[in-house]
Coordinates of C-alpha atoms in Angstrom, one line a residue:
X745 CA 9.9 21.6 -4.2
X746 CA 10.8 23.9 -1.7
X747 CA 14.9 24.3 -0.5
X748 CA 16.1 23.1 2.8
X749 CA 15.3 24.9 6.2
X750 CA 17.9 27.4 7.6
X751 CA 20.4 25.3 9.6
X752 CA 20.0 25.7 13.7
X753 CA 22.6 25.8 15.9
X754 CA 19.9 24.9 18.9
X755 CA 20.5 21.7 19.2
X756 CA 23.6 19.3 19.6
X757 CA 23.1 15.5 17.8
X758 CA 22.4 13.8 20.9
X759 CA 19.8 16.4 21.5
X760 CA 18.3 16.0 17.6
X761 CA 18.1 12.5 18.1
X762 CA 16.7 11.9 20.9
X763 CA 13.8 14.5 19.4
X764 CA 13.9 12.5 16.5
X765 CA 13.1 9.4 18.1
X766 CA 10.5 11.3 20.4
X767 CA 8.7 12.2 17.2
X768 CA 8.4 8.4 15.9
X769 CA 7.5 7.5 19.2
X770 CA 4.7 10.2 19.2
X771 CA 3.4 8.8 15.9
X772 CA 3.7 4.8 17.3
X773 CA 1.6 5.8 20.2
X774 CA -0.8 7.4 17.6
X775 CA -0.9 4.5 15.8
X776 CA -1.2 1.9 19.1
X777 CA -4.4 4.1 19.6
X778 CA -6.0 3.8 16.5
X779 CA -5.4 -0.1 16.4
X780 CA -6.6 -1.1 20.3
X781 CA -9.6 1.8 20.0
X782 CA -10.7 1.3 16.1
X783 CA -13.8 -0.8 15.6
X784 CA -13.9 -1.9 12.2
X785 CA -11.9 -5.2 11.2
X786 CA -9.8 -3.1 8.3
X787 CA -8.3 -0.9 11.1
X788 CA -8.1 -3.0 14.4
X789 CA -6.7 -6.4 12.7
X790 CA -5.4 -5.2 9.4
X791 CA -3.2 -1.3 10.5
X792 CA -4.9 0.0 7.5
X793 CA -3.9 3.5 8.9
X794 CA -0.9 6.3 9.8
X795 CA -0.2 9.0 11.8
X796 CA 1.9 11.7 11.6
X797 CA 3.5 15.0 12.7
X798 CA 4.0 18.1 10.7
X799 CA 5.3 21.4 10.9
X800 CA 3.4 24.4 11.2
X801 CA 3.5 24.8 7.6
X802 CA 2.3 21.6 7.4
X803 CA 5.5 20.1 6.3
X804 CA 6.0 15.7 7.2
X805 CA 7.9 16.0 9.6
X806 CA 7.4 12.4 11.3
X807 CA 6.0 9.1 10.3
X808 CA 5.7 6.0 12.4
X809 CA 7.7 2.7 12.5
X810 CA 3.9 0.9 11.7
X811 CA 2.2 3.7 9.7
X812 CA 0.7 2.2 6.4
X813 CA 3.1 3.8 3.2
X814 CA 0.4 4.6 1.1
X815 CA -0.5 7.4 3.5
X816 CA 2.7 8.9 4.2
X817 CA 3.6 10.4 0.8
X818 CA 0.0 11.9 0.1
X819 CA -0.2 13.8 3.8
X820 CA 2.7 15.9 1.7
X821 CA 0.1 17.3 -0.1
X822 CA -2.9 17.1 3.0
X823 CA -2.2 18.9 5.0
X824 CA -1.5 22.2 3.4
X825 CA -4.3 21.6 1.3
X826 CA -6.1 21.5 5.0
X827 CA -4.6 24.9 5.8
X828 CA -5.1 26.4 2.6
X829 CA -9.0 25.6 3.1
X830 CA -9.3 26.3 6.8
X831 CA -7.2 29.0 6.6
X832 CA -4.0 29.8 8.7
X833 CA -6.1 32.8 10.7
X834 CA -9.3 30.9 11.4
X835 CA -7.3 28.1 13.1
X836 CA -8.2 27.7 16.9
X837 CA -6.7 25.6 20.1
X838 CA -8.6 22.2 20.0
X839 CA -9.7 22.6 16.5
X840 CA -9.5 19.1 15.1
X841 CA -10.7 18.9 10.9
X842 CA -11.8 15.8 8.9
X843 CA -10.8 15.8 4.9
X844 CA -11.2 12.5 2.3
X845 CA -11.4 14.4 -1.0
X846 CA -8.9 12.4 -3.0
X847 CA -8.9 15.2 -6.0
X848 CA -6.3 16.9 -3.5
X849 CA -5.6 15.5 -0.9
X850 CA -5.8 11.9 -0.3
X851 CA -5.9 8.6 -2.1
X852 CA -9.8 7.2 -2.5
X853 CA -12.8 8.2 -0.6
X854 CA -12.3 5.7 2.4
X855 CA -9.5 6.9 3.6
X856 CA -10.2 9.5 6.4
X857 CA -7.6 12.4 7.7
X858 CA -8.2 14.1 10.8
X859 CA -5.8 16.6 11.5
X860 CA -5.4 18.9 14.7
X861 CA -3.5 22.0 15.2
X862 CA -0.6 22.5 18.0
X863 CA -1.0 25.9 19.3
X864 CA 1.9 26.9 22.2
X865 CA 1.0 30.5 23.9
X866 CA -1.3 31.5 20.8
X867 CA 1.2 30.0 18.5
X868 CA 1.2 27.2 16.1
X869 CA 3.7 25.3 16.2
X870 CA 2.2 21.2 14.4
X871 CA -0.2 19.7 13.1
X872 CA -0.8 16.0 13.9
X873 CA -3.3 14.0 11.9
X874 CA -4.4 10.5 12.1
X875 CA -5.9 8.4 8.7
X876 CA -7.3 5.6 8.5
X877 CA -9.7 3.2 5.7
X878 CA -12.8 3.4 6.9
X879 CA -14.9 0.3 5.7
X880 CA -17.6 2.1 3.8
X881 CA -18.4 6.0 3.3
X882 CA -21.4 5.2 1.2
X883 CA -21.9 4.9 -2.8
X884 CA -23.4 2.0 -4.4
X885 CA -21.0 -0.7 -3.2
X886 CA -21.1 -2.0 0.5
X887 CA -17.2 -1.3 0.9
X888 CA -17.0 1.7 -1.2
X889 CA -14.1 0.2 -3.7
X890 CA -16.0 0.1 -7.1
X891 CA -14.0 -0.9 -9.8
X892 CA -16.7 0.1 -12.4
X893 CA -17.3 3.6 -11.1
X894 CA -17.3 6.2 -13.8
X895 CA -17.4 9.2 -11.8
X896 CA -17.0 9.3 -7.8
X897 CA -20.3 9.8 -7.0
X898 CA -20.9 6.0 -7.1
X899 CA -18.5 6.0 -5.0
X900 CA -19.2 7.2 -1.6
X901 CA -19.1 10.4 0.3
X902 CA -16.1 13.2 -0.8
X903 CA -15.7 15.4 2.4
X904 CA -13.5 18.5 2.0
X905 CA -11.7 20.1 4.7
X906 CA -14.3 20.7 7.7
X907 CA -13.8 22.0 11.4
X908 CA -15.5 18.8 13.3
X909 CA -14.2 20.0 16.2
X910 CA -14.4 23.8 17.6
X911 CA -12.3 24.9 20.4
X912 CA -12.5 21.2 21.6
X913 CA -16.6 20.6 20.9
X914 CA -17.9 18.2 18.0
X915 CA -20.1 19.3 15.9
X916 CA -22.7 16.8 15.7
X917 CA -24.8 17.7 13.1
X918 CA -21.5 16.7 10.5
X919 CA -20.8 13.5 12.4
X920 CA -24.5 12.9 11.8
X921 CA -24.3 13.8 8.3
X922 CA -22.0 11.4 7.8
X923 CA -22.8 8.5 9.9
X924 CA -26.8 9.2 7.6
X925 CA -25.0 7.7 4.3
X926 CA -22.4 5.2 5.6
X927 CA -23.5 1.4 6.0
X928 CA -23.4 0.3 9.5
X929 CA -22.8 3.4 11.2
X930 CA -22.1 2.9 14.8
X931 CA -18.5 1.1 13.1
X932 CA -17.7 4.3 11.3
X933 CA -18.2 6.0 14.6
X934 CA -16.0 4.4 16.5
X935 CA -13.1 5.1 14.1
X936 CA -13.9 7.9 13.8
X937 CA -13.5 8.5 18.0
X938 CA -10.1 6.6 17.2
X939 CA -8.8 8.6 15.4
X940 CA -9.9 11.7 17.5
X941 CA -8.4 10.0 20.5
X942 CA -5.3 9.6 18.0
X943 CA -4.4 13.2 17.1
X944 CA -5.2 14.0 20.8
X945 CA -2.6 11.5 22.0
X946 CA 0.0 12.9 19.3
X947 CA -0.9 16.4 20.8
X948 CA -0.1 15.6 24.1
X949 CA 3.2 14.0 23.6
X950 CA 4.6 16.7 22.1
X951 CA 3.4 18.8 24.7
X952 CA 5.5 16.3 27.3
X953 CA 8.6 17.3 24.7
X954 CA 8.2 21.0 25.0
X955 CA 8.0 21.2 29.1
X956 CA 11.7 19.6 28.8
X957 CA 13.2 20.6 25.8
X958 CA 11.4 23.7 25.2
X959 CA 9.6 25.3 22.6
X960 CA 12.8 26.3 20.4
X961 CA 14.4 23.2 21.0
X962 CA 11.5 20.6 19.3
X963 CA 10.5 23.7 16.8
X964 CA 14.2 23.3 15.8
X965 CA 14.4 19.7 15.7
X966 CA 11.3 20.1 13.4
X967 CA 12.7 21.9 11.3
X968 CA 16.9 20.0 11.3
X969 CA 14.9 16.3 10.8
X970 CA 13.3 17.4 7.2
X971 CA 17.0 19.1 6.8
X972 CA 18.5 15.8 7.6
X973 CA 16.4 13.7 5.5
X974 CA 16.7 16.0 2.1
X975 CA 20.8 15.9 3.1
X976 CA 21.0 12.0 2.3
X977 CA 17.8 11.8 -0.2
X978 CA 20.6 14.5 -2.0
X979 CA 23.3 12.5 -1.0
X980 CA 21.7 9.7 -2.5
X981 CA 20.8 10.9 -6.1
X982 CA 24.7 12.6 -6.4
X983 CA 25.9 9.3 -5.8
X984 CA 23.9 7.6 -9.1
X985 CA 25.1 8.2 -12.7
X986 CA 23.5 11.1 -13.9
X987 CA 21.2 9.9 -17.4
X988 CA 17.2 9.1 -18.1
X989 CA 16.0 6.1 -16.9
X990 CA 13.1 4.7 -18.3
X991 CA 10.4 2.5 -17.2
X992 CA 6.7 1.6 -17.2
X993 CA 4.3 -0.5 -15.7
X994 CA 0.3 -1.5 -16.3
X995 CA -2.7 -2.0 -15.4
X996 CA -4.8 -4.8 -16.5
X997 CA -7.5 -3.2 -18.0
X998 CA -10.3 -0.4 -17.7
X999 CA -13.1 -2.0 -16.5
X1000 CA -15.4 -0.6 -19.8
X1001 CA -13.3 -1.0 -22.5
X1002 CA -11.2 -3.2 -22.1
X1003 CA -8.3 -1.2 -23.0
X1004 CA -5.0 -1.7 -20.5
X1005 CA -3.4 1.6 -19.0
X1006 CA 0.1 1.9 -19.3
X1007 CA 2.3 4.3 -16.5
X1008 CA 5.0 5.5 -18.4
X1009 CA 8.1 6.9 -16.0
X1010 CA 11.0 8.7 -17.4
X1011 CA 13.7 8.8 -14.1
X1012 CA 16.0 12.2 -15.0
X1013 CA 19.1 12.3 -12.2
X1014 CA 20.8 15.7 -12.1
X1015 CA 23.4 15.7 -10.1
X1016 CA 21.7 15.7 -6.6
X1017 CA 17.9 16.5 -8.1
X1018 CA 15.4 13.7 -9.1
X1019 CA 13.0 14.6 -11.6
X1020 CA 9.7 11.8 -12.3
X1021 CA 8.8 12.7 -15.5
X1022 CA 4.7 10.5 -16.3
X1023 CA 3.4 13.1 -18.5
X1024 CA 3.6 10.0 -21.3
X1025 CA 1.2 7.8 -19.0
X1026 CA -1.8 6.9 -20.7
X1027 CA -4.9 9.1 -20.4
X1028 CA -7.9 8.7 -17.7
X1029 CA -9.3 5.5 -17.4
X1030 CA -13.7 5.9 -17.6
X1031 CA -14.0 3.7 -14.6
X1032 CA -12.5 3.7 -10.8
X1033 CA -9.1 2.8 -11.8
X1034 CA -7.7 6.3 -12.0
X1035 CA -5.0 7.9 -9.4
X1036 CA -4.8 11.3 -7.6
X1037 CA -1.7 13.8 -7.7
X1038 CA -2.2 13.2 -4.1
X1039 CA -1.6 8.9 -4.3
X1040 CA 0.9 9.4 -7.4
X1041 CA 2.7 11.2 -4.8
X1042 CA 3.0 8.5 -2.4
X1043 CA 3.4 6.2 -4.8
X1044 CA 6.9 8.0 -6.0
X1045 CA 7.9 8.3 -2.2
X1046 CA 7.4 4.7 -1.8
X1047 CA 9.2 3.5 -4.9
X1048 CA 12.0 5.8 -3.9
X1049 CA 11.7 4.4 -0.2
X1050 CA 11.7 0.7 -2.0
X1051 CA 15.1 1.3 -3.7
X1052 CA 17.1 4.1 -2.4
X1053 CA 19.1 3.9 1.5
X1054 CA 16.9 3.7 4.6
X1055 CA 16.9 7.6 5.1
X1056 CA 13.6 9.4 7.4
X1057 CA 11.0 9.4 4.5
X1058 CA 9.7 12.8 4.9
X1059 CA 8.7 16.1 3.6
X1060 CA 12.9 16.6 3.0
X1061 CA 13.5 13.9 0.6
X1062 CA 10.4 15.4 -1.6
X1063 CA 12.9 18.7 -1.4
X1064 CA 15.1 16.8 -3.8
X1065 CA 12.4 15.0 -6.1
X1066 CA 10.3 17.1 -8.7
X1067 CA 7.5 15.5 -10.3
X1068 CA 6.0 16.2 -13.7
X1069 CA 2.2 14.8 -14.5
X1070 CA -0.4 15.9 -17.2
X1071 CA -3.8 17.0 -15.7
X1072 CA -6.3 14.2 -16.7
X1073 CA -4.1 11.5 -17.2
X1074 CA -4.5 7.9 -15.4
X1075 CA -2.5 9.7 -12.7
X1076 CA -3.4 12.9 -12.1
X1077 CA -7.1 12.4 -12.0
X1078 CA -9.2 15.2 -12.2
X1079 CA -12.6 15.4 -10.8
X1080 CA -15.3 13.4 -11.5
X1081 CA -13.8 10.8 -13.0
X1082 CA -13.9 6.9 -10.7
X1083 CA -10.5 6.9 -8.2
X1084 CA -11.9 4.2 -6.0
X1085 CA -10.0 1.2 -7.1
X1086 CA -6.2 2.8 -7.3
X1087 CA -4.3 1.7 -4.7
X1088 CA -4.4 -1.2 -5.8
X1089 CA -4.3 -1.0 -9.4
X1090 CA -3.0 2.4 -11.1
X1091 CA -1.3 3.4 -7.9
X1092 CA 0.6 0.1 -7.1
X1093 CA 1.6 0.3 -11.2
X1094 CA 3.0 4.0 -10.6
X1095 CA 5.0 2.8 -8.1
X1096 CA 6.2 -0.2 -9.5
X1097 CA 7.5 2.2 -12.8
X1098 CA 9.4 3.9 -9.9
X1099 CA 11.0 1.2 -8.3
X1100 CA 11.9 -0.3 -11.6
X1101 CA 13.7 3.1 -13.1
X1102 CA 15.2 3.8 -9.6
X1103 CA 16.3 -0.1 -10.3
X1104 CA 18.2 1.0 -13.1
X1105 CA 20.1 3.6 -12.0
X1106 CA 20.9 1.7 -8.7
X1107 CA 21.3 -2.1 -9.7
X1108 CA 22.5 -3.1 -6.1
X1109 CA 19.5 -2.0 -4.3
X1110 CA 17.3 -3.0 -7.0
X1111 CA 14.1 -5.3 -6.7
X1112 CA 11.7 -7.5 -8.7
X1113 CA 7.9 -6.3 -8.9
X1114 CA 5.8 -7.3 -5.8
X1115 CA 2.1 -8.3 -6.0
X1116 CA -0.6 -6.5 -6.3
X1117 CA -3.1 -7.5 -3.2
X1118 CA -6.2 -8.8 -4.0
X1119 CA -8.7 -6.5 -2.2
X1120 CA -12.2 -8.1 -2.2
X1121 CA -15.7 -7.1 0.0
X1122 CA -18.8 -9.6 0.7
X1123 CA -21.2 -7.8 2.4
X1124 CA -25.1 -8.3 3.3
X1125 CA -27.2 -9.2 6.5
X1126 CA -25.8 -11.1 8.6
X1127 CA -29.2 -13.3 9.9
X1128 CA -28.1 -14.9 12.7
X1129 CA -29.4 -14.7 16.2
X1130 CA -26.6 -13.3 18.0
X1131 CA -25.6 -11.1 14.9
X1132 CA -28.7 -9.4 13.5
X1133 CA -27.2 -6.5 11.4
X1134 CA -25.7 -5.7 8.1
X1135 CA -22.1 -6.9 7.7
X1136 CA -18.9 -5.8 5.1
X1137 CA -16.1 -8.4 5.2
X1138 CA -12.7 -7.2 3.4
X1139 CA -10.6 -10.3 2.8
X1140 CA -6.4 -9.4 1.5
X1141 CA -4.8 -11.8 -0.2
X1142 CA -1.3 -10.9 0.4
X1143 CA 1.4 -12.0 -2.3
X1144 CA 5.0 -12.2 -2.5
X1145 CA 8.2 -9.6 -2.4
X1146 CA 10.5 -9.2 -5.5
X1147 CA 13.7 -11.2 -5.2
X1148 CA 17.2 -8.9 -4.7
X1149 CA 20.8 -9.5 -5.2
X1150 CA 21.3 -11.2 -2.2
X1151 CA 18.3 -12.4 -0.9
X1152 CA 14.9 -14.1 -2.4
X1153 CA 11.7 -12.8 -1.4
X1154 CA 9.3 -12.9 1.0
X1155 CA 5.9 -14.8 0.7
X1156 CA 2.4 -13.7 1.2
X1157 CA 3.2 -10.1 2.5
X1158 CA 1.2 -6.9 1.5
X1159 CA 2.8 -4.7 -1.5
X1160 CA 5.2 -2.0 -0.2
X1161 CA 2.0 0.8 -0.8
X1162 CA 0.3 -1.3 2.3
X1163 CA 3.8 -3.0 3.2
X1164 CA 2.8 -2.3 7.0
X1165 CA -0.7 -3.3 6.5
X1166 CA -1.3 -6.9 8.5
X1167 CA -3.5 -10.2 7.8
X1168 CA -6.9 -10.3 9.0
X1169 CA -7.0 -14.3 10.7
X1170 CA -8.9 -16.4 9.0
X1171 CA -10.2 -17.5 12.3
X1172 CA -11.2 -14.3 13.6
X1173 CA -13.7 -13.7 9.8
X1174 CA -14.7 -16.6 10.8
X1175 CA -16.1 -15.8 14.1
X1176 CA -17.2 -12.1 13.1
X1177 CA -18.3 -12.4 9.2
X1178 CA -20.4 -15.5 7.7
X1179 CA -17.9 -16.9 5.8
X1180 CA -15.0 -20.4 6.8
X1181 CA -12.5 -20.7 5.3
X1182 CA -11.2 -24.5 3.5
X1183 CA -7.8 -23.1 1.9
X1184 CA -5.9 -20.4 3.5
X1185 CA -1.9 -21.5 2.5
X1186 CA 1.0 -20.9 -0.1
X1187 CA 1.3 -21.1 -3.7
X1188 CA 4.0 -23.1 -4.8
X1189 CA 5.8 -22.5 -7.8
X1190 CA 4.0 -18.9 -7.9
X1191 CA 7.1 -17.1 -7.7
X1192 CA 9.2 -15.3 -10.4
X1193 CA 12.1 -17.3 -11.2
X1194 CA 15.8 -16.0 -10.6
X1195 CA 18.8 -16.1 -9.5
X1196 CA 16.8 -15.0 -6.3
X1197 CA 13.6 -15.8 -6.8
X1198 CA 10.3 -13.8 -5.9
X1199 CA 8.6 -14.7 -3.1
X1200 CA 5.0 -16.8 -3.3
X1201 CA 1.5 -16.2 -3.3
X1202 CA -1.1 -17.3 -1.7
X1203 CA -4.1 -18.7 -2.2
X1204 CA -7.2 -18.7 -0.4
X1205 CA -10.6 -21.1 -0.6
X1206 CA -13.9 -19.5 0.8
X1207 CA -17.3 -20.3 1.2
X1208 CA -20.1 -17.7 2.4
X1209 CA -22.1 -19.7 4.9
X1210 CA -25.0 -16.6 4.0
X1211 CA -25.8 -15.4 0.8
X1212 CA -24.3 -11.0 -0.4
X1213 CA -22.5 -10.0 -2.7
X1214 CA -18.7 -9.7 -3.6
X1215 CA -16.6 -7.1 -5.2
X1216 CA -13.6 -7.3 -6.0
X1217 CA -10.6 -5.4 -6.9
X1218 CA -7.2 -6.3 -8.0
X1219 CA -4.2 -5.9 -10.9
X1220 CA -1.9 -8.5 -12.2
X1221 CA -4.5 -10.8 -13.5
X1222 CA -3.0 -10.8 -17.0
X1223 CA 0.6 -10.1 -16.4
X1224 CA 2.0 -11.5 -13.6
X1225 CA 4.7 -8.9 -12.0
X1226 CA 7.8 -8.5 -13.4
X1227 CA 11.4 -9.5 -13.1
X1228 CA 14.3 -7.9 -13.5
X1229 CA 17.9 -8.4 -14.9
X1230 CA 17.2 -11.5 -16.5
X1231 CA 14.7 -12.4 -13.6
X1232 CA 11.0 -14.1 -14.9
X1233 CA 7.4 -12.8 -13.4
X1234 CA 5.3 -13.9 -10.9
X1235 CA 2.3 -16.2 -11.7
X1236 CA -0.7 -13.6 -12.5
X1237 CA -4.0 -13.6 -9.8
X1238 CA -7.3 -14.9 -10.4
X1239 CA -11.0 -14.7 -8.6
X1240 CA -12.5 -18.0 -9.6
X1241 CA -15.8 -19.1 -8.4
X1242 CA -16.1 -23.1 -7.2
X1243 CA -13.2 -24.0 -9.3
X1244 CA -12.5 -27.3 -10.5
X1245 CA -16.4 -27.9 -10.8
X1246 CA -18.3 -28.0 -14.1
X1247 CA -19.7 -24.6 -12.7
X1248 CA -16.5 -23.1 -12.6
X1249 CA -16.7 -19.4 -13.6
X1250 CA -13.8 -16.9 -13.7
X1251 CA -15.0 -13.6 -12.2
X1252 CA -12.0 -11.8 -13.3
X1253 CA -10.2 -9.8 -10.9
X1254 CA -12.4 -6.8 -11.7
X1255 CA -16.1 -7.5 -9.7
X1256 CA -18.8 -5.4 -8.8
X1257 CA -22.0 -6.7 -6.5
X1258 CA -21.8 -10.7 -7.6
X1259 CA -24.4 -12.3 -5.6
X1260 CA -22.7 -15.3 -4.1
X1261 CA -24.6 -17.6 -1.6
X1262 CA -24.2 -20.5 0.7
X1263 CA -22.3 -23.9 -1.4
X1264 CA -20.4 -21.6 -3.9
X1265 CA -16.6 -21.7 -3.1
X1266 CA -14.4 -18.5 -3.7
X1267 CA -11.0 -19.2 -4.9
X1268 CA -8.4 -16.1 -4.7
X1269 CA -4.6 -16.5 -5.4
X1270 CA -2.2 -13.7 -5.2
X1271 CA 0.8 -13.6 -7.1
X1272 CA 4.1 -14.0 -6.7
X1273 CA 6.3 -11.6 -7.6
X1274 CA 9.2 -11.3 -9.4
X1275 CA 12.7 -12.8 -9.7
X1276 CA 16.0 -11.3 -10.3
X1277 CA 18.9 -12.7 -12.1
X1278 CA 19.1 -15.5 -14.7
X1279 CA 17.2 -18.8 -13.1
X1280 CA 20.1 -20.9 -14.4
X1281 CA 22.4 -19.3 -12.6
X1282 CA 20.4 -20.5 -9.0
X1283 CA 22.7 -23.0 -6.9
X1284 CA 20.4 -26.4 -6.8
X1285 CA 21.4 -26.6 -2.9
X1286 CA 18.8 -23.6 -2.7
X1287 CA 16.3 -25.0 -5.3
X1288 CA 16.8 -28.3 -2.7
X1289 CA 15.9 -26.0 0.0
X1290 CA 12.7 -24.3 -1.8
X1291 CA 11.5 -28.1 -2.6
X1292 CA 11.8 -29.0 0.9
X1293 CA 10.1 -25.6 2.1
X1294 CA 7.0 -26.4 -0.2
X1295 CA 7.8 -23.2 -2.3
X1296 CA 8.6 -25.2 -5.6
X1297 CA 7.8 -28.6 -6.8
X1298 CA 10.1 -31.4 -8.9
X1299 CA 8.9 -30.5 -12.1
X1300 CA 9.1 -26.5 -11.8
X1301 CA 12.8 -27.2 -10.3
X1302 CA 13.0 -28.2 -13.5
X1303 CA 11.1 -26.3 -16.2
X1304 CA 11.8 -23.1 -14.5
X1305 CA 15.6 -23.2 -13.3
X1306 CA 16.8 -26.3 -15.3
X1307 CA 17.2 -28.5 -12.2
X1308 CA 16.7 -32.3 -12.5
X1309 CA 15.6 -33.6 -8.9
X1310 CA 15.4 -37.1 -8.0
X1311 CA 12.5 -37.6 -5.4
X1312 CA 13.9 -40.7 -3.0
X1313 CA 11.5 -40.2 0.1
X1314 CA 9.4 -37.5 0.3
X1315 CA 7.5 -38.2 3.2
X1316 CA 11.5 -37.5 5.1
X1317 CA 11.9 -34.7 2.2
X1318 CA 14.6 -36.6 1.2
X1319 CA 15.7 -34.9 -2.9
X1320 CA 18.5 -35.5 -4.9
X1321 CA 19.7 -33.7 -7.9
X1322 CA 21.0 -35.0 -10.8
X1323 CA 24.3 -32.6 -10.6
X1324 CA 24.7 -34.4 -15.1
X1325 CA 21.1 -34.1 -16.1
X1326 CA 21.2 -30.8 -14.3
X1327 CA 24.5 -29.3 -16.5
X1328 CA 23.0 -30.8 -19.6
X1329 CA 19.4 -29.5 -19.3
X1330 CA 21.0 -25.9 -18.3
X1331 CA 22.9 -25.7 -21.2
X1332 CA 20.7 -26.5 -24.2
X1333 CA 18.5 -24.3 -22.3
X1334 CA 21.1 -22.4 -22.5
X1335 CA 21.5 -22.6 -26.3
X1336 CA 17.8 -22.3 -27.0
X1337 CA 18.2 -18.6 -25.8
X1338 CA 21.5 -17.8 -27.5
X1339 CA 19.4 -18.9 -31.1
X1340 CA 16.3 -17.1 -29.9
X1341 CA 18.0 -14.2 -29.5
X1342 CA 19.6 -14.7 -32.5
X1343 CA 16.3 -15.0 -34.7

């Protein structure tokens, strides 16, 4: 990564903080525009979007407080790639560019980026960007998330950098081409207009800042914000012991071969610099679970943000970081291998490996691994009289976040790559789509045991009221999110049709275009998260609170934590710990563990 820009004397500390906060507020406003005006449910309700501000080199200056982390790191490559493809000399005021090419600038084809240059007195000053997950971009599967895809041709439209608006005028031919190749084109057009409005709103706010502070101060602040983050990152690395910290995480299986795919990471700390070496990772999969280099970069970015002390995450942080990966491996996909399911599989596992490795170097801030989001689409034709249109219903199941040294994990939150996304309410889905929710509740006992436990996963039971097809992508069905420093793993995920009946069928977490219809019950379990520290050291009063709160059952308290709890009155939540029996049981469990270690 490039070294820091020259320090500037144009800004006093107060002016710097005012402008730094204003840059964040600009990104927040772009996010708000998308949330209020986009048409598709994953965007306007799920907040699967991000806005960004970049300097004239295309380097990330600021992100918003509501931006999806998965998008923030990858845009370090996105805007420079747009500059390379379009050509700086061809850019003009009023232009807006569109791109989604996963192999050089994005995650998967669903994530559409709009980039707008900002000119002042004929000189390029900055760029604004808006990224959002479009619910469909074509391909074999409604929703375009095809975990079985052997190539991107089965996943949807791959869009290079294209000038969508030239000097403020839309190219309607390009828009028509896009919409003709995507399902629910009216919804796609609504999201397109929302993102165009967002990048324009961002430009307006930057022009207000220029009017107040002057173009020289704004330009200087953009440089200094990155320098500031670089200094913080280097200081954080300097505080870590030099050395090599090794970790790995996994994708359950290649859909076609059944082979488990492993991401192997060597985190090398060298003074104020860090290397993330992924070259020992497995080769590419034959299905749509491969990670692009942009998504890999974002995964490292997210892993750092999850463990290091808080700092503005922008291009300055990455100046202190070197990423090494092997072309053609599972973390650096080359066309045309499939990539549509990467966010929930290889990208998530790369983030997990980064969290584990950095956590070894900084145990005070380490965290157990989080759940993998269950990402399903139920699609078909809504024949109800007031609808009479095709539909694509995104069904998300969030899980737990990992335990830390000082705090239990949270329940049913998005994993770090989607930390800003929000649950799509059951009631809203039932109004918009032909589905009925029978169950939407916490999964007791699912959090990984530890001195601090992992957060609980989620159970959903959903019944379609019309025929359609179900596709699903998830990970961690075979091995739950890992705990750390003696903590246990969280529960695994699952997707089962008609649970607890003679027609029960386990679809597995990778499913493509499975026919489902009225009468079928779809059971989704998301993961609990990994715990931190020895479960036998967890205070018994916290065990009682977990039981009262419904996070833990009495049998699991005994099995996972060695705590014997007597139930006095369940209705009144009256429980008591049998201290003598607990001491004996914990002693036996420690002895058994020691004997097993000796063997």
